[in-house]
Amino acid sequence: MRNHTDLINTIEEVIMNLMKNAAESMCNNGEIKIKIFQRKRNIILLIQDNGSGITKEKSISNI
């Protein structure tokens, strides 16, 4: 079982990868929106960008 520090490090790594991918897919005037809130006992993290997105060839089903 992972300890608390390992879990925090993993979450941090996931968020940083999402942010990096979002930034790399945007043009000069791109925008990244981050929302984080609590709903009952859950933490909700939303990351949205206006980049080009994933092409059909690189879709999630192919990763």
PDB file of C-alpha atoms in Angstrom:
ATOM      1  CA  MET A   1       0.000   0.000   0.000  1.00  0.00           C
ATOM      2  CA  ARG A   2       1.252   3.473  -0.853  1.00  0.00           C
ATOM      3  CA  ASN A   3       1.950   5.994   1.815  1.00  0.00           C
ATOM      4  CA  HIS A   4       0.542   9.507   1.931  1.00  0.00           C
ATOM      5  CA  THR A   5       3.667  11.123   0.422  1.00  0.00           C
ATOM      6  CA  ASP A   6       3.689   8.710  -2.531  1.00  0.00           C
ATOM      7  CA  LEU A   7       0.044   9.468  -3.255  1.00  0.00           C
ATOM      8  CA  ILE A   8       0.645  13.233  -3.164  1.00  0.00           C
ATOM      9  CA  ASN A   9       3.647  12.864  -5.477  1.00  0.00           C
ATOM     10  CA  THR A  10       1.624  10.773  -7.938  1.00  0.00           C
ATOM     11  CA  ILE A  11      -1.234  13.277  -7.988  1.00  0.00           C
ATOM     12  CA  GLU A  12       1.243  16.120  -8.490  1.00  0.00           C
ATOM     13  CA  GLU A  13       2.863  14.259 -11.396  1.00  0.00           C
ATOM     14  CA  VAL A  14      -0.515  13.627 -13.063  1.00  0.00           C
ATOM     15  CA  ILE A  15      -1.519  17.293 -12.741  1.00  0.00           C
ATOM     16  CA  MET A  16       1.828  18.502 -14.100  1.00  0.00           C
ATOM     17  CA  ASN A  17       1.542  16.138 -17.094  1.00  0.00           C
ATOM     18  CA  LEU A  18      -1.981  17.370 -17.836  1.00  0.00           C
ATOM     19  CA  MET A  19      -0.815  20.987 -17.643  1.00  0.00           C
ATOM     20  CA  LYS A  20       2.224  20.313 -19.848  1.00  0.00           C
ATOM     21  CA  ASN A  21       0.111  18.521 -22.463  1.00  0.00           C
ATOM     22  CA  ALA A  22      -2.459  21.321 -22.439  1.00  0.00           C
ATOM     23  CA  ALA A  23       0.209  24.019 -22.840  1.00  0.00           C
ATOM     24  CA  GLU A  24       1.929  22.158 -25.684  1.00  0.00           C
ATOM     25  CA  SER A  25      -1.315  21.846 -27.662  1.00  0.00           C
ATOM     26  CA  MET A  26      -2.221  25.542 -27.576  1.00  0.00           C
ATOM     27  CA  CYS A  27      -1.416  28.509 -29.783  1.00  0.00           C
ATOM     28  CA  ASN A  28       0.070  31.745 -28.431  1.00  0.00           C
ATOM     29  CA  ASN A  29      -3.232  33.022 -27.053  1.00  0.00           C
ATOM     30  CA  GLY A  30      -4.211  29.743 -25.465  1.00  0.00           C
ATOM     31  CA  GLU A  31      -5.977  29.478 -22.164  1.00  0.00           C
ATOM     32  CA  ILE A  32      -5.885  26.853 -19.426  1.00  0.00           C
ATOM     33  CA  LYS A  33      -8.626  26.857 -16.798  1.00  0.00           C
ATOM     34  CA  ILE A  34      -8.208  25.004 -13.520  1.00  0.00           C
ATOM     35  CA  LYS A  35     -11.015  24.465 -11.049  1.00  0.00           C
ATOM     36  CA  ILE A  36     -10.747  22.525  -7.842  1.00  0.00           C
ATOM     37  CA  PHE A  37     -13.530  22.076  -5.322  1.00  0.00           C
ATOM     38  CA  GLN A  38     -14.865  19.701  -2.755  1.00  0.00           C
ATOM     39  CA  ARG A  39     -18.115  17.793  -3.146  1.00  0.00           C
ATOM     40  CA  LYS A  40     -18.982  15.902   0.015  1.00  0.00           C
ATOM     41  CA  ARG A  41     -15.896  13.764   0.695  1.00  0.00           C
ATOM     42  CA  ASN A  42     -14.445  14.055  -2.828  1.00  0.00           C
ATOM     43  CA  ILE A  43     -12.037  16.553  -4.337  1.00  0.00           C
ATOM     44  CA  ILE A  44     -12.932  17.501  -7.921  1.00  0.00           C
ATOM     45  CA  LEU A  45     -10.193  18.797 -10.235  1.00  0.00           C
ATOM     46  CA  LEU A  46     -11.148  20.141 -13.670  1.00  0.00           C
ATOM     47  CA  ILE A  47      -8.532  21.152 -16.226  1.00  0.00           C
ATOM     48  CA  GLN A  48      -9.738  22.657 -19.493  1.00  0.00           C
ATOM     49  CA  ASP A  49      -7.784  24.159 -22.374  1.00  0.00           C
ATOM     50  CA  ASN A  50      -8.568  25.524 -25.814  1.00  0.00           C
ATOM     51  CA  GLY A  51      -5.817  23.593 -27.583  1.00  0.00           C
ATOM     52  CA  SER A  52      -6.176  21.495 -30.696  1.00  0.00           C
ATOM     53  CA  GLY A  53      -7.120  18.322 -28.820  1.00  0.00           C
ATOM     54  CA  ILE A  54      -6.224  14.739 -29.607  1.00  0.00           C
ATOM     55  CA  THR A  55      -6.402  13.652 -33.229  1.00  0.00           C
ATOM     56  CA  LYS A  56      -8.295  10.524 -34.201  1.00  0.00           C
ATOM     57  CA  GLU A  57      -4.963   8.770 -34.845  1.00  0.00           C
ATOM     58  CA  LYS A  58      -3.795   9.558 -31.300  1.00  0.00           C
ATOM     59  CA  SER A  59      -7.118   8.996 -29.576  1.00  0.00           C
ATOM     60  CA  ILE A  60      -7.298   7.555 -26.081  1.00  0.00           C
ATOM     61  CA  SER A  61      -8.244   4.155 -27.477  1.00  0.00           C
ATOM     62  CA  ASN A  62      -4.879   4.023 -29.250  1.00  0.00           C
ATOM     63  CA  ILE A  63      -2.715   5.111 -26.320  1.00  0.00           C
TER      64      ILE A  63
END
